[in-house]
CSV table of N, CA and C in Angstrom, one decimal:
chain,number,residue,atom,x,y,z
A,1,UNK,N,97.6,101.1,126.7
A,1,UNK,CA,99.0,100.8,127.1
A,1,UNK,C,99.4,99.7,126.1
A,2,UNK,N,100.4,99.9,125.3
A,2,UNK,CA,100.9,98.9,124.4
A,2,UNK,C,102.2,98.3,124.8
A,3,UNK,N,102.8,97.5,123.9
A,3,UNK,CA,104.1,96.9,124.2
A,3,UNK,C,105.2,97.9,124.5
A,4,UNK,N,105.2,99.0,123.8
A,4,UNK,CA,106.2,100.0,124.1
A,4,UNK,C,106.2,100.5,125.5
A,5,UNK,N,105.1,100.5,126.1
A,5,UNK,CA,105.0,101.0,127.5
A,5,UNK,C,105.4,99.9,128.5
A,6,UNK,N,105.4,98.6,128.1
A,6,UNK,CA,105.7,97.5,128.9
A,6,UNK,C,107.2,97.2,128.9
A,7,UNK,N,107.9,97.7,127.9
A,7,UNK,CA,109.3,97.5,127.8
A,7,UNK,C,109.8,96.2,127.1
A,8,UNK,N,108.9,95.4,126.6
A,8,UNK,CA,109.3,94.2,125.9
A,8,UNK,C,108.7,94.2,124.5
A,9,UNK,N,109.6,94.0,123.5
A,9,UNK,CA,109.2,93.9,122.1
A,9,UNK,C,109.6,92.5,121.6
A,10,UNK,N,108.6,91.8,121.3
A,10,UNK,CA,108.9,90.5,120.6
A,10,UNK,C,109.3,90.7,119.2
A,11,UNK,N,110.4,89.9,118.8
A,11,UNK,CA,110.8,90.1,117.5
A,11,UNK,C,109.8,89.5,116.5
A,12,UNK,N,109.5,90.2,115.5
A,12,UNK,CA,108.4,89.7,114.5
A,12,UNK,C,108.8,90.2,113.1
A,13,UNK,N,108.1,89.5,112.2
A,13,UNK,CA,108.3,89.9,110.8
A,13,UNK,C,107.0,90.3,110.2
A,14,UNK,N,107.1,91.1,109.2
A,14,UNK,CA,105.9,91.6,108.5
A,14,UNK,C,105.7,90.9,107.2
A,15,UNK,N,104.6,90.3,107.0
A,15,UNK,CA,104.3,89.5,105.7
A,15,UNK,C,103.1,90.2,105.0
A,16,UNK,N,103.3,90.6,103.8
A,16,UNK,CA,102.2,91.2,103.0
A,16,UNK,C,101.6,90.1,102.1
A,17,UNK,N,100.3,90.2,102.0
A,17,UNK,CA,99.5,89.3,101.1
A,17,UNK,C,98.7,90.2,100.2
A,18,UNK,N,98.5,89.8,98.9
A,18,UNK,CA,97.7,90.5,98.0
A,18,UNK,C,96.7,89.6,97.3
A,19,UNK,N,95.5,90.2,97.1
A,19,UNK,CA,94.4,89.4,96.4
A,19,UNK,C,94.3,89.9,95.0
A,20,UNK,N,93.4,89.3,94.2
A,20,UNK,CA,93.3,89.5,92.8
A,20,UNK,C,92.9,91.0,92.5
A,21,UNK,N,92.3,91.7,93.4
A,21,UNK,CA,91.9,93.0,93.3
A,21,UNK,C,93.0,94.0,93.6
A,22,UNK,N,94.1,93.5,94.1
A,22,UNK,CA,95.2,94.4,94.5
A,22,UNK,C,95.2,94.8,95.9
A,23,UNK,N,94.3,94.3,96.7
A,23,UNK,CA,94.2,94.7,98.2
A,23,UNK,C,95.4,94.1,98.9
A,24,UNK,N,96.1,94.8,99.7
A,24,UNK,CA,97.2,94.3,100.5
A,24,UNK,C,96.7,94.1,101.9
A,25,UNK,N,97.0,92.9,102.5
A,25,UNK,CA,96.8,92.6,103.9
A,25,UNK,C,98.1,92.3,104.5
A,26,UNK,N,98.4,92.9,105.7
A,26,UNK,CA,99.6,92.6,106.4
A,26,UNK,C,99.3,91.8,107.6
A,27,UNK,N,100.2,90.8,107.8
A,27,UNK,CA,100.1,89.9,108.9
A,27,UNK,C,101.5,89.9,109.6
A,28,UNK,N,101.6,89.8,110.9
A,28,UNK,CA,102.8,89.8,111.6
A,28,UNK,C,103.0,88.4,112.2
A,29,UNK,N,104.2,87.9,112.1
A,29,UNK,CA,104.5,86.6,112.7
A,29,UNK,C,105.7,86.6,113.5
A,30,UNK,N,105.9,85.7,114.4
A,30,UNK,CA,107.1,85.7,115.3
A,30,UNK,C,108.3,85.5,114.4
A,31,UNK,N,109.4,86.2,114.7
A,31,UNK,CA,110.6,86.2,113.8
A,31,UNK,C,111.2,84.8,113.8
A,32,UNK,N,111.1,84.1,114.9
A,32,UNK,CA,111.7,82.7,115.0
A,32,UNK,C,110.8,81.6,114.4
A,33,UNK,N,109.7,82.0,113.8
A,33,UNK,CA,108.8,81.0,113.2
A,33,UNK,C,109.4,80.5,111.9
A,34,UNK,N,109.5,79.2,111.7
A,34,UNK,CA,110.1,78.6,110.4
A,34,UNK,C,109.2,79.1,109.2
A,35,UNK,N,109.9,79.3,108.1
A,35,UNK,CA,109.2,79.9,106.9
A,35,UNK,C,108.1,79.0,106.5
A,36,UNK,N,108.2,77.6,106.6
A,36,UNK,CA,107.2,76.7,106.2
A,36,UNK,C,105.9,76.8,107.0
A,37,UNK,N,106.0,77.4,108.2
A,37,UNK,CA,104.8,77.6,109.0
A,37,UNK,C,104.0,78.9,108.7
A,38,UNK,N,104.6,79.7,107.9
A,38,UNK,CA,103.9,81.0,107.6
A,38,UNK,C,103.1,80.6,106.4
A,39,UNK,N,101.8,80.9,106.4
A,39,UNK,CA,100.9,80.5,105.3
A,39,UNK,C,101.2,81.2,104.0
A,40,UNK,N,101.1,80.4,102.9
A,40,UNK,CA,101.3,81.0,101.6
A,40,UNK,C,100.1,81.8,101.2
A,41,UNK,N,98.9,81.4,101.6
A,41,UNK,CA,97.7,82.2,101.2
A,41,UNK,C,96.8,82.3,102.5
A,42,UNK,N,96.1,83.4,102.5
A,42,UNK,CA,95.1,83.7,103.5
A,42,UNK,C,93.8,84.2,102.8
A,43,UNK,N,92.7,84.3,103.5
A,43,UNK,CA,91.5,85.0,103.0
A,43,UNK,C,91.6,86.5,103.3
A,44,UNK,N,91.5,87.3,102.3
A,44,UNK,CA,91.6,88.7,102.4
A,44,UNK,C,90.3,89.2,103.2
A,45,UNK,N,90.5,89.9,104.3
A,45,UNK,CA,89.4,90.4,105.1
A,45,UNK,C,88.6,91.4,104.4
A,46,UNK,N,89.1,92.1,103.4
A,46,UNK,CA,88.4,93.2,102.7
A,46,UNK,C,87.5,92.6,101.6
A,47,UNK,N,88.0,91.7,100.8
A,47,UNK,CA,87.3,91.2,99.7
A,47,UNK,C,86.8,89.8,99.8
A,48,UNK,N,87.4,89.0,100.8
A,48,UNK,CA,87.0,87.6,100.9
A,48,UNK,C,87.7,86.7,99.9
A,49,UNK,N,88.5,87.3,99.0
A,49,UNK,CA,89.2,86.5,98.0
A,49,UNK,C,90.5,85.9,98.7
A,50,UNK,N,91.0,84.8,98.1
A,50,UNK,CA,92.3,84.4,98.6
A,50,UNK,C,93.4,85.4,98.2
A,51,UNK,N,94.3,85.5,99.2
A,51,UNK,CA,95.4,86.4,99.0
A,51,UNK,C,96.7,85.7,99.2
A,52,UNK,N,97.7,86.0,98.3
A,52,UNK,CA,99.0,85.3,98.4
A,52,UNK,C,100.1,86.3,98.6
A,53,UNK,N,101.3,85.7,98.8
A,53,UNK,CA,102.5,86.5,99.1
A,53,UNK,C,103.1,87.1,97.8
A,54,UNK,N,102.8,86.7,96.7
A,54,UNK,CA,103.4,87.2,95.4
A,54,UNK,C,102.4,88.3,94.9
A,55,UNK,N,102.9,89.5,94.9
A,55,UNK,CA,102.0,90.6,94.5
A,55,UNK,C,101.7,90.6,93.0
A,56,UNK,N,102.6,90.1,92.2
A,56,UNK,CA,102.4,90.1,90.7
A,56,UNK,C,101.5,88.9,90.3
A,57,UNK,N,101.4,87.9,91.1
A,57,UNK,CA,100.6,86.7,90.8
A,57,UNK,C,99.8,86.3,92.0
A,58,UNK,N,98.7,87.0,92.3
A,58,UNK,CA,97.9,86.6,93.4
A,58,UNK,C,97.1,85.3,93.0
A,59,UNK,N,96.7,84.6,94.1
A,59,UNK,CA,96.0,83.3,93.8
A,59,UNK,C,94.7,83.6,93.1
A,60,UNK,N,94.3,82.7,92.2
A,60,UNK,CA,93.0,82.8,91.5
A,60,UNK,C,91.9,82.3,92.4
A,61,UNK,N,90.7,82.8,92.1
A,61,UNK,CA,89.6,82.3,92.9
A,61,UNK,C,89.3,80.9,92.6
A,62,UNK,N,89.2,80.1,93.6
A,62,UNK,CA,88.8,78.7,93.4
A,62,UNK,C,87.3,78.6,93.0
A,63,UNK,N,87.0,77.6,92.2
A,63,UNK,CA,85.7,77.5,91.7
A,63,UNK,C,84.7,77.3,92.9
A,64,UNK,N,83.8,78.1,93.0
A,64,UNK,CA,82.8,78.0,94.1
A,64,UNK,C,81.7,77.1,93.7
A,65,UNK,N,81.4,76.2,94.6
A,65,UNK,CA,80.2,75.3,94.4
A,65,UNK,C,79.0,76.1,94.6
A,66,UNK,N,77.9,75.9,93.8
A,66,UNK,CA,76.7,76.6,94.1
A,66,UNK,C,76.1,76.1,95.4
A,67,UNK,N,75.4,77.0,96.1
A,67,UNK,CA,74.8,76.6,97.4
A,67,UNK,C,73.7,75.6,97.1
A,68,UNK,N,73.8,74.5,98.0
A,68,UNK,CA,72.8,73.4,97.8
A,68,UNK,C,71.8,73.5,99.0
A,69,UNK,N,70.6,73.3,98.7
A,69,UNK,CA,69.6,73.3,99.8
A,69,UNK,C,69.6,71.9,100.5
A,70,UNK,N,69.0,71.9,101.6
A,70,UNK,CA,68.8,70.6,102.3
A,70,UNK,C,68.1,69.6,101.4
A,71,UNK,N,67.1,70.0,100.7
A,71,UNK,CA,66.4,69.1,99.7
A,71,UNK,C,67.3,68.6,98.7
A,72,UNK,N,68.2,69.4,98.2
A,72,UNK,CA,69.2,68.9,97.1
A,72,UNK,C,70.1,67.8,97.7
A,73,UNK,N,70.5,68.0,98.9
A,73,UNK,CA,71.4,66.9,99.5
A,73,UNK,C,70.5,65.6,99.7
A,74,UNK,N,69.3,65.8,100.2
A,74,UNK,CA,68.5,64.6,100.4
A,74,UNK,C,68.2,63.9,99.0
A,75,UNK,N,68.0,64.6,98.0
A,75,UNK,CA,67.7,64.0,96.7
A,75,UNK,C,68.9,63.3,96.2
A,76,UNK,N,70.1,63.7,96.6
A,76,UNK,CA,71.3,63.0,96.2
A,76,UNK,C,71.4,61.6,96.8
A,77,UNK,N,70.8,61.5,98.1
A,77,UNK,CA,70.9,60.3,98.8
A,77,UNK,C,69.8,59.3,98.7
A,78,UNK,N,68.6,59.8,98.2
A,78,UNK,CA,67.4,59.0,98.2
A,78,UNK,C,66.9,58.9,96.7
A,79,UNK,N,66.3,57.8,96.4
A,79,UNK,CA,65.6,57.6,95.2
A,79,UNK,C,64.1,58.2,95.4
A,80,UNK,N,63.4,58.4,94.3
A,80,UNK,CA,62.0,58.8,94.4
A,80,UNK,C,61.2,57.8,95.2
A,81,UNK,N,61.4,56.5,95.0
A,81,UNK,CA,60.6,55.5,95.7
A,81,UNK,C,60.9,55.6,97.2
A,82,UNK,N,62.2,55.7,97.6
A,82,UNK,CA,62.5,55.8,99.0
A,82,UNK,C,61.9,57.1,99.6
A,83,UNK,N,61.9,58.2,98.9
A,83,UNK,CA,61.3,59.4,99.4
A,83,UNK,C,59.8,59.2,99.6
A,84,UNK,N,59.1,58.6,98.6
A,84,UNK,CA,57.7,58.4,98.8
A,84,UNK,C,57.4,57.5,100.0
A,85,UNK,N,58.2,56.5,100.2
A,85,UNK,CA,58.0,55.6,101.3
A,85,UNK,C,58.2,56.3,102.6
A,86,UNK,N,59.3,57.1,102.7
A,86,UNK,CA,59.6,57.8,104.0
A,86,UNK,C,58.5,58.8,104.3
A,87,UNK,N,58.0,59.5,103.2
A,87,UNK,CA,56.9,60.5,103.4
A,87,UNK,C,55.7,59.8,103.9
A,88,UNK,N,55.4,58.7,103.3
A,88,UNK,CA,54.1,58.0,103.7
A,88,UNK,C,54.2,57.5,105.2
A,89,UNK,N,55.4,57.0,105.6
A,89,UNK,CA,55.6,56.6,107.0
A,89,UNK,C,55.4,57.8,107.9
A,90,UNK,N,56.0,59.0,107.6
A,90,UNK,CA,55.9,60.2,108.4
A,90,UNK,C,54.5,60.6,108.5
A,91,UNK,N,53.7,60.6,107.4
A,91,UNK,CA,52.3,61.0,107.4
A,91,UNK,C,51.5,60.1,108.3
A,92,UNK,N,51.7,58.8,108.2
A,92,UNK,CA,51.0,57.8,109.1
A,92,UNK,C,51.3,58.1,110.5
A,93,UNK,N,52.5,58.4,110.9
A,93,UNK,CA,52.8,58.7,112.3
A,93,UNK,C,52.2,60.0,112.7
A,94,UNK,N,52.1,61.0,111.9
A,94,UNK,CA,51.5,62.2,112.2
A,94,UNK,C,50.0,62.0,112.4
A,95,UNK,N,49.3,61.3,111.5
A,95,UNK,CA,47.9,61.0,111.6
A,95,UNK,C,47.6,60.2,112.9
A,96,UNK,N,48.5,59.3,113.3
A,96,UNK,CA,48.3,58.6,114.5
A,96,UNK,C,48.3,59.5,115.7
A,97,UNK,N,49.3,60.4,115.7
A,97,UNK,CA,49.4,61.4,116.8
A,97,UNK,C,48.2,62.3,116.9
A,98,UNK,N,47.7,62.7,115.8
A,98,UNK,CA,46.5,63.6,115.8
A,98,UNK,C,45.2,62.8,116.0
A,99,UNK,N,45.3,61.5,116.1
A,99,UNK,CA,44.1,60.7,116.4
A,99,UNK,C,43.2,60.5,115.2
A,100,UNK,N,43.7,60.7,114.0
A,100,UNK,CA,42.9,60.5,112.8
A,100,UNK,C,43.1,59.1,112.2
A,101,UNK,N,44.0,58.4,112.8
A,101,UNK,CA,44.3,57.0,112.4
A,101,UNK,C,44.6,56.2,113.6
A,102,UNK,N,44.1,54.9,113.6
A,102,UNK,CA,44.4,54.0,114.7
A,102,UNK,C,45.7,53.3,114.5
A,103,UNK,N,46.5,53.2,115.5
A,103,UNK,CA,47.8,52.5,115.4
A,103,UNK,C,47.6,51.1,115.0
A,104,UNK,N,48.5,50.5,114.2
A,104,UNK,CA,48.4,49.1,113.8
A,104,UNK,C,49.6,48.4,114.5
A,105,UNK,N,49.3,47.6,115.5
A,105,UNK,CA,50.3,46.9,116.2
A,105,UNK,C,50.3,45.4,115.9
């Protein structure tokens, strides 16, 4: 059962967006929505590319940052000396828990 069966039709406008591959995506917005609240770009559900309202000039793909591993982020924040120190502290704690080393208090 859709809106036509319920007797009320909200006024709305149809806005088309196009990505760099020419895919069109249609979104509907309330007719009384101010134009500045309608997004200029969206992510195309088909391609994942940004899609804009100008068919002739779709938005270009923003430069994607390469995926960084957790280790890469850690290396940005720590020096080699800090890493060695932290690793040594963690190994000491592990050895104490396993009973291979006596705690030093």
